[in-house]
Amino acid sequence: MEIPFLDLRAQNAALKKEILPQWEEILESAGFIGGKYVDLFEEKFAAACEVDHCVAVNSGTDALRFIMTALGLRPGDEVITAPNTFAATAEAIQQAGGTTVFADIDSKTYNIDPELITKAITKKTVGIVPIHLYGQPAAMDEINKIAEEHGLWVIEDACQAHLAEYQGKKAGSLGRAAAFSFYPGKNLGACGDAGAVTTSDGELASQVRSLRDHGQGRKYYHDLVGYNGRCDALQAAALIVKLRYLADWNEQRRAIAKQYFSMLVDANLVLPEISPGCLSAFHLFVVQVENRDNVMKLLSEKGVQVGLHYPVSLHMQKAYKFLGYKKGDLPVSEGVSERLMSLPMFPDLTPKQIEYVGACLKDIVGGVNV
Ligand SMILES: *Cc1c(COP(=O)(O)O)cnc(C)c1O
């Protein structure tokens, strides 16, 4: 059996009939930028995330960058985030004019460790960017409490956590603002690049709205030094269709996770842990294994493809050397980056395919009752 890590073709084929008529209308009207589809998507996504405002932009990276630019980062301002994330989180901090400070993660949830945030706070700290990694919300109550005590803002990197929940509240509504990515492989994916900012702060939303469109309040009147960071109509129209299915797709992801959990409970590997009060969107299903290269090679020989998220902790990446971290500074993140492996995870996976992945993996790593 050949099991890809991610395959969106079945999903796209099923949605083609619903997306194409709207794309045709957009082609005929030539209304590619802005317009009713962008407005409608923003309205629907804000409602889905239970916030007052959504501003659609062209990527999750720009969503993060525009929020922090709008918050007025100044050179020297420190922003605390986790090192085991996609590079975009740190890129956005740097490009918005701040300095990235990494706090290590909790070894069970892989999310930023609130105690270590406290230790990383200095006089220069202005904000915290927790990532809801793999779809599980970070410890937002603790993080928001720390932020309040120190007068810091909190921005959620919710790029992997569409409709995830924390204590009954939606990801995207848990901090001052949140960034979402609709990169095709995300739980809600566009047919190209797109992203969004969610917030209930009206002032911040209008700043981001201006930043995404060259800082214009009205055409050719520029109030801010902005960017070309809009979400286009074709993407918005596709996202409106896909948003209708998102809750079901997330349920399917959770069902896949459940099957992995029950199959792998006795295997020689570390399963993910979901904290009480968290409803994960299971963007990824990660396990820790020893001798990962070998496990991956044996899985690949059986037709099972896996992913690595992420093979190198950001503080050990060439691009972030200038921050001055060295090996051993963030031991939890460094350790898991050598052992974590992401199993196939997308809504169209069948129980048979999951069973095959689980059986192959158990065969390879061994364990009790295997
Ligand atoms: C995907 C992702 C981003 C960036 O989103 P893009 O739309 O690709 O720019 C940022 N942070 C995390 C955690 C992500 O997974």
PDB file of N, CA and C in Angstrom, residues 210-269:
ATOM      1  N   SER A 210      -5.264  48.392   6.804  1.00  0.00           N
ATOM      2  CA  SER A 210      -4.506  49.404   6.086  1.00  0.00           C
ATOM      3  C   SER A 210      -3.125  48.867   5.664  1.00  0.00           C
ATOM      4  N   LEU A 211      -2.454  48.170   6.586  1.00  0.00           N
ATOM      5  CA  LEU A 211      -1.113  47.639   6.280  1.00  0.00           C
ATOM      6  C   LEU A 211      -1.127  46.667   5.102  1.00  0.00           C
ATOM      7  N   ARG A 212      -2.189  45.857   4.995  1.00  0.00           N
ATOM      8  CA  ARG A 212      -2.210  44.854   3.918  1.00  0.00           C
ATOM      9  C   ARG A 212      -2.365  45.512   2.554  1.00  0.00           C
ATOM     10  N   ASP A 213      -2.799  46.773   2.538  1.00  0.00           N
ATOM     11  CA  ASP A 213      -3.072  47.454   1.275  1.00  0.00           C
ATOM     12  C   ASP A 213      -2.298  48.766   1.190  1.00  0.00           C
ATOM     13  N   HIS A 214      -0.974  48.655   1.326  1.00  0.00           N
ATOM     14  CA  HIS A 214      -0.066  49.800   1.157  1.00  0.00           C
ATOM     15  C   HIS A 214      -0.341  50.956   2.108  1.00  0.00           C
ATOM     16  N   GLY A 215      -0.949  50.641   3.235  1.00  0.00           N
ATOM     17  CA  GLY A 215      -1.181  51.690   4.225  1.00  0.00           C
ATOM     18  C   GLY A 215      -2.212  52.719   3.791  1.00  0.00           C
ATOM     19  N   GLN A 216      -3.068  52.311   2.849  1.00  0.00           N
ATOM     20  CA  GLN A 216      -4.057  53.261   2.335  1.00  0.00           C
ATOM     21  C   GLN A 216      -5.309  53.267   3.195  1.00  0.00           C
ATOM     22  N   GLY A 217      -5.809  54.439   3.509  1.00  0.00           N
ATOM     23  CA  GLY A 217      -7.142  54.589   4.078  1.00  0.00           C
ATOM     24  C   GLY A 217      -8.106  54.626   2.906  1.00  0.00           C
ATOM     25  N   ARG A 218      -7.835  55.506   1.949  1.00  0.00           N
ATOM     26  CA  ARG A 218      -8.549  55.476   0.659  1.00  0.00           C
ATOM     27  C   ARG A 218      -7.508  55.511  -0.446  1.00  0.00           C
ATOM     28  N   LYS A 219      -7.931  55.197  -1.631  1.00  0.00           N
ATOM     29  CA  LYS A 219      -6.991  54.974  -2.730  1.00  0.00           C
ATOM     30  C   LYS A 219      -6.036  56.152  -2.930  1.00  0.00           C
ATOM     31  N   TYR A 220      -4.752  55.848  -2.923  1.00  0.00           N
ATOM     32  CA  TYR A 220      -3.650  56.797  -3.148  1.00  0.00           C
ATOM     33  C   TYR A 220      -3.436  57.794  -2.008  1.00  0.00           C
ATOM     34  N   TYR A 221      -4.095  57.567  -0.875  1.00  0.00           N
ATOM     35  CA  TYR A 221      -3.794  58.345   0.330  1.00  0.00           C
ATOM     36  C   TYR A 221      -3.224  57.381   1.359  1.00  0.00           C
ATOM     37  N   HIS A 222      -1.916  57.506   1.610  1.00  0.00           N
ATOM     38  CA  HIS A 222      -1.210  56.507   2.412  1.00  0.00           C
ATOM     39  C   HIS A 222      -0.930  57.035   3.809  1.00  0.00           C
ATOM     40  N   ASP A 223      -1.554  56.398   4.783  1.00  0.00           N
ATOM     41  CA  ASP A 223      -1.377  56.825   6.167  1.00  0.00           C
ATOM     42  C   ASP A 223      -0.209  56.111   6.824  1.00  0.00           C
ATOM     43  N   LEU A 224       0.109  54.930   6.312  1.00  0.00           N
ATOM     44  CA  LEU A 224       1.180  54.113   6.890  1.00  0.00           C
ATOM     45  C   LEU A 224       2.083  53.622   5.776  1.00  0.00           C
ATOM     46  N   VAL A 225       3.320  53.246   6.125  1.00  0.00           N
ATOM     47  CA  VAL A 225       4.177  52.540   5.175  1.00  0.00           C
ATOM     48  C   VAL A 225       3.691  51.092   5.204  1.00  0.00           C
ATOM     49  N   GLY A 226       2.954  50.699   4.178  1.00  0.00           N
ATOM     50  CA  GLY A 226       2.298  49.396   4.217  1.00  0.00           C
ATOM     51  C   GLY A 226       2.948  48.359   3.335  1.00  0.00           C
ATOM     52  N   TYR A 227       2.165  47.374   2.980  1.00  0.00           N
ATOM     53  CA  TYR A 227       2.642  46.230   2.194  1.00  0.00           C
ATOM     54  C   TYR A 227       1.616  45.876   1.131  1.00  0.00           C
ATOM     55  N   ASN A 228       2.034  45.050   0.186  1.00  0.00           N
ATOM     56  CA  ASN A 228       1.084  44.417  -0.714  1.00  0.00           C
ATOM     57  C   ASN A 228       0.782  43.054  -0.108  1.00  0.00           C
ATOM     58  N   GLY A 229      -0.243  42.966   0.690  1.00  0.00           N
ATOM     59  CA  GLY A 229      -0.486  41.736   1.450  1.00  0.00           C
ATOM     60  C   GLY A 229      -1.942  41.320   1.461  1.00  0.00           C
ATOM     61  N   ARG A 230      -2.628  41.560   0.332  1.00  0.00           N
ATOM     62  CA  ARG A 230      -4.063  41.256   0.294  1.00  0.00           C
ATOM     63  C   ARG A 230      -4.330  39.783  -0.030  1.00  0.00           C
ATOM     64  N   CYS A 231      -5.524  39.345   0.359  1.00  0.00           N
ATOM     65  CA  CYS A 231      -6.028  38.046  -0.063  1.00  0.00           C
ATOM     66  C   CYS A 231      -6.847  38.302  -1.321  1.00  0.00           C
ATOM     67  N   ASP A 232      -6.660  37.512  -2.373  1.00  0.00           N
ATOM     68  CA  ASP A 232      -7.396  37.796  -3.600  1.00  0.00           C
ATOM     69  C   ASP A 232      -8.757  37.096  -3.617  1.00  0.00           C
ATOM     70  N   ALA A 233      -9.600  37.524  -4.551  1.00  0.00           N
ATOM     71  CA  ALA A 233     -10.990  37.055  -4.596  1.00  0.00           C
ATOM     72  C   ALA A 233     -11.087  35.554  -4.897  1.00  0.00           C
ATOM     73  N   LEU A 234     -10.202  35.052  -5.770  1.00  0.00           N
ATOM     74  CA  LEU A 234     -10.253  33.619  -6.101  1.00  0.00           C
ATOM     75  C   LEU A 234     -10.019  32.776  -4.846  1.00  0.00           C
ATOM     76  N   GLN A 235      -9.042  33.182  -4.045  1.00  0.00           N
ATOM     77  CA  GLN A 235      -8.771  32.437  -2.807  1.00  0.00           C
ATOM     78  C   GLN A 235      -9.938  32.562  -1.828  1.00  0.00           C
ATOM     79  N   ALA A 236     -10.469  33.769  -1.693  1.00  0.00           N
ATOM     80  CA  ALA A 236     -11.572  33.975  -0.746  1.00  0.00           C
ATOM     81  C   ALA A 236     -12.776  33.115  -1.134  1.00  0.00           C
ATOM     82  N   ALA A 237     -13.083  33.060  -2.437  1.00  0.00           N
ATOM     83  CA  ALA A 237     -14.240  32.271  -2.893  1.00  0.00           C
ATOM     84  C   ALA A 237     -14.023  30.790  -2.575  1.00  0.00           C
ATOM     85  N   ALA A 238     -12.810  30.284  -2.800  1.00  0.00           N
ATOM     86  CA  ALA A 238     -12.521  28.878  -2.486  1.00  0.00           C
ATOM     87  C   ALA A 238     -12.605  28.645  -0.977  1.00  0.00           C
ATOM     88  N   LEU A 239     -12.113  29.608  -0.209  1.00  0.00           N
ATOM     89  CA  LEU A 239     -12.108  29.452   1.250  1.00  0.00           C
ATOM     90  C   LEU A 239     -13.523  29.448   1.831  1.00  0.00           C
ATOM     91  N   ILE A 240     -14.418  30.233   1.233  1.00  0.00           N
ATOM     92  CA  ILE A 240     -15.816  30.249   1.712  1.00  0.00           C
ATOM     93  C   ILE A 240     -16.415  28.845   1.561  1.00  0.00           C
ATOM     94  N   VAL A 241     -16.174  28.220   0.420  1.00  0.00           N
ATOM     95  CA  VAL A 241     -16.681  26.860   0.191  1.00  0.00           C
ATOM     96  C   VAL A 241     -16.055  25.897   1.201  1.00  0.00           C
ATOM     97  N   LYS A 242     -14.743  25.967   1.339  1.00  0.00           N
ATOM     98  CA  LYS A 242     -14.060  25.000   2.192  1.00  0.00           C
ATOM     99  C   LYS A 242     -14.390  25.190   3.680  1.00  0.00           C
ATOM    100  N   LEU A 243     -14.640  26.439   4.065  1.00  0.00           N
ATOM    101  CA  LEU A 243     -14.949  26.708   5.477  1.00  0.00           C
ATOM    102  C   LEU A 243     -16.183  25.931   5.930  1.00  0.00           C
ATOM    103  N   ARG A 244     -17.121  25.699   4.995  1.00  0.00           N
ATOM    104  CA  ARG A 244     -18.328  24.944   5.336  1.00  0.00           C
ATOM    105  C   ARG A 244     -17.995  23.512   5.759  1.00  0.00           C
ATOM    106  N   TYR A 245     -16.876  23.002   5.312  1.00  0.00           N
ATOM    107  CA  TYR A 245     -16.505  21.613   5.614  1.00  0.00           C
ATOM    108  C   TYR A 245     -15.500  21.490   6.757  1.00  0.00           C
ATOM    109  N   LEU A 246     -14.952  22.623   7.175  1.00  0.00           N
ATOM    110  CA  LEU A 246     -13.823  22.580   8.105  1.00  0.00           C
ATOM    111  C   LEU A 246     -14.114  21.809   9.397  1.00  0.00           C
ATOM    112  N   ALA A 247     -15.281  22.047   9.999  1.00  0.00           N
ATOM    113  CA  ALA A 247     -15.588  21.371  11.270  1.00  0.00           C
ATOM    114  C   ALA A 247     -15.626  19.855  11.058  1.00  0.00           C
ATOM    115  N   ASP A 248     -16.217  19.422   9.943  1.00  0.00           N
ATOM    116  CA  ASP A 248     -16.276  17.979   9.645  1.00  0.00           C
ATOM    117  C   ASP A 248     -14.868  17.420   9.397  1.00  0.00           C
ATOM    118  N   TRP A 249     -14.068  18.163   8.650  1.00  0.00           N
ATOM    119  CA  TRP A 249     -12.698  17.696   8.394  1.00  0.00           C
ATOM    120  C   TRP A 249     -11.919  17.552   9.701  1.00  0.00           C
ATOM    121  N   ASN A 250     -12.117  18.516  10.605  1.00  0.00           N
ATOM    122  CA  ASN A 250     -11.430  18.417  11.894  1.00  0.00           C
ATOM    123  C   ASN A 250     -11.899  17.191  12.676  1.00  0.00           C
ATOM    124  N   GLU A 251     -13.211  16.907  12.585  1.00  0.00           N
ATOM    125  CA  GLU A 251     -13.729  15.687  13.249  1.00  0.00           C
ATOM    126  C   GLU A 251     -13.062  14.449  12.655  1.00  0.00           C
ATOM    127  N   GLN A 252     -12.921  14.450  11.330  1.00  0.00           N
ATOM    128  CA  GLN A 252     -12.255  13.308  10.682  1.00  0.00           C
ATOM    129  C   GLN A 252     -10.814  13.187  11.153  1.00  0.00           C
ATOM    130  N   ARG A 253     -10.138  14.322  11.289  1.00  0.00           N
ATOM    131  CA  ARG A 253      -8.759  14.294  11.789  1.00  0.00           C
ATOM    132  C   ARG A 253      -8.704  13.714  13.203  1.00  0.00           C
ATOM    133  N   ARG A 254      -9.676  14.108  14.038  1.00  0.00           N
ATOM    134  CA  ARG A 254      -9.689  13.591  15.412  1.00  0.00           C
ATOM    135  C   ARG A 254      -9.997  12.095  15.432  1.00  0.00           C
ATOM    136  N   ALA A 255     -10.819  11.646  14.494  1.00  0.00           N
ATOM    137  CA  ALA A 255     -11.114  10.211  14.418  1.00  0.00           C
ATOM    138  C   ALA A 255      -9.844   9.443  13.982  1.00  0.00           C
ATOM    139  N   ILE A 256      -9.092  10.017  13.053  1.00  0.00           N
ATOM    140  CA  ILE A 256      -7.839   9.390  12.621  1.00  0.00           C
ATOM    141  C   ILE A 256      -6.868   9.321  13.798  1.00  0.00           C
ATOM    142  N   ALA A 257      -6.781  10.434  14.540  1.00  0.00           N
ATOM    143  CA  ALA A 257      -5.896  10.476  15.713  1.00  0.00           C
ATOM    144  C   ALA A 257      -6.306   9.393  16.714  1.00  0.00           C
ATOM    145  N   LYS A 258      -7.609   9.248  16.911  1.00  0.00           N
ATOM    146  CA  LYS A 258      -8.117   8.257  17.867  1.00  0.00           C
ATOM    147  C   LYS A 258      -7.679   6.851  17.454  1.00  0.00           C
ATOM    148  N   GLN A 259      -7.764   6.587  16.168  1.00  0.00           N
ATOM    149  CA  GLN A 259      -7.354   5.266  15.678  1.00  0.00           C
ATOM    150  C   GLN A 259      -5.840   5.057  15.859  1.00  0.00           C
ATOM    151  N   TYR A 260      -5.060   6.106  15.578  1.00  0.00           N
ATOM    152  CA  TYR A 260      -3.610   6.005  15.826  1.00  0.00           C
ATOM    153  C   TYR A 260      -3.340   5.737  17.303  1.00  0.00           C
ATOM    154  N   PHE A 261      -4.026   6.502  18.174  1.00  0.00           N
ATOM    155  CA  PHE A 261      -3.815   6.331  19.620  1.00  0.00           C
ATOM    156  C   PHE A 261      -4.090   4.891  20.027  1.00  0.00           C
ATOM    157  N   SER A 262      -5.215   4.355  19.581  1.00  0.00           N
ATOM    158  CA  SER A 262      -5.569   3.023  20.080  1.00  0.00           C
ATOM    159  C   SER A 262      -4.645   1.962  19.494  1.00  0.00           C
ATOM    160  N   MET A 263      -4.184   2.157  18.266  1.00  0.00           N
ATOM    161  CA  MET A 263      -3.283   1.170  17.672  1.00  0.00           C
ATOM    162  C   MET A 263      -1.886   1.197  18.271  1.00  0.00           C
ATOM    163  N   LEU A 264      -1.454   2.419  18.641  1.00  0.00           N
ATOM    164  CA  LEU A 264      -0.041   2.582  19.001  1.00  0.00           C
ATOM    165  C   LEU A 264       0.203   2.657  20.504  1.00  0.00           C
ATOM    166  N   VAL A 265      -0.858   2.413  21.280  1.00  0.00           N
ATOM    167  CA  VAL A 265      -0.751   2.623  22.728  1.00  0.00           C
ATOM    168  C   VAL A 265       0.369   1.794  23.371  1.00  0.00           C
ATOM    169  N   ASP A 266       0.609   0.599  22.831  1.00  0.00           N
ATOM    170  CA  ASP A 266       1.649  -0.265  23.408  1.00  0.00           C
ATOM    171  C   ASP A 266       2.972  -0.235  22.664  1.00  0.00           C
ATOM    172  N   ALA A 267       3.048   0.576  21.637  1.00  0.00           N
ATOM    173  CA  ALA A 267       4.257   0.568  20.805  1.00  0.00           C
ATOM    174  C   ALA A 267       5.396   1.348  21.477  1.00  0.00           C
ATOM    175  N   ASN A 268       6.613   1.040  21.054  1.00  0.00           N
ATOM    176  CA  ASN A 268       7.800   1.714  21.589  1.00  0.00           C
ATOM    177  C   ASN A 268       7.976   3.085  20.965  1.00  0.00           C
ATOM    178  N   LEU A 269       7.101   3.989  21.339  1.00  0.00           N
ATOM    179  CA  LEU A 269       7.210   5.363  20.846  1.00  0.00           C
ATOM    180  C   LEU A 269       6.436   6.259  21.795  1.00  0.00           C
TER     181      LEU A 269
END
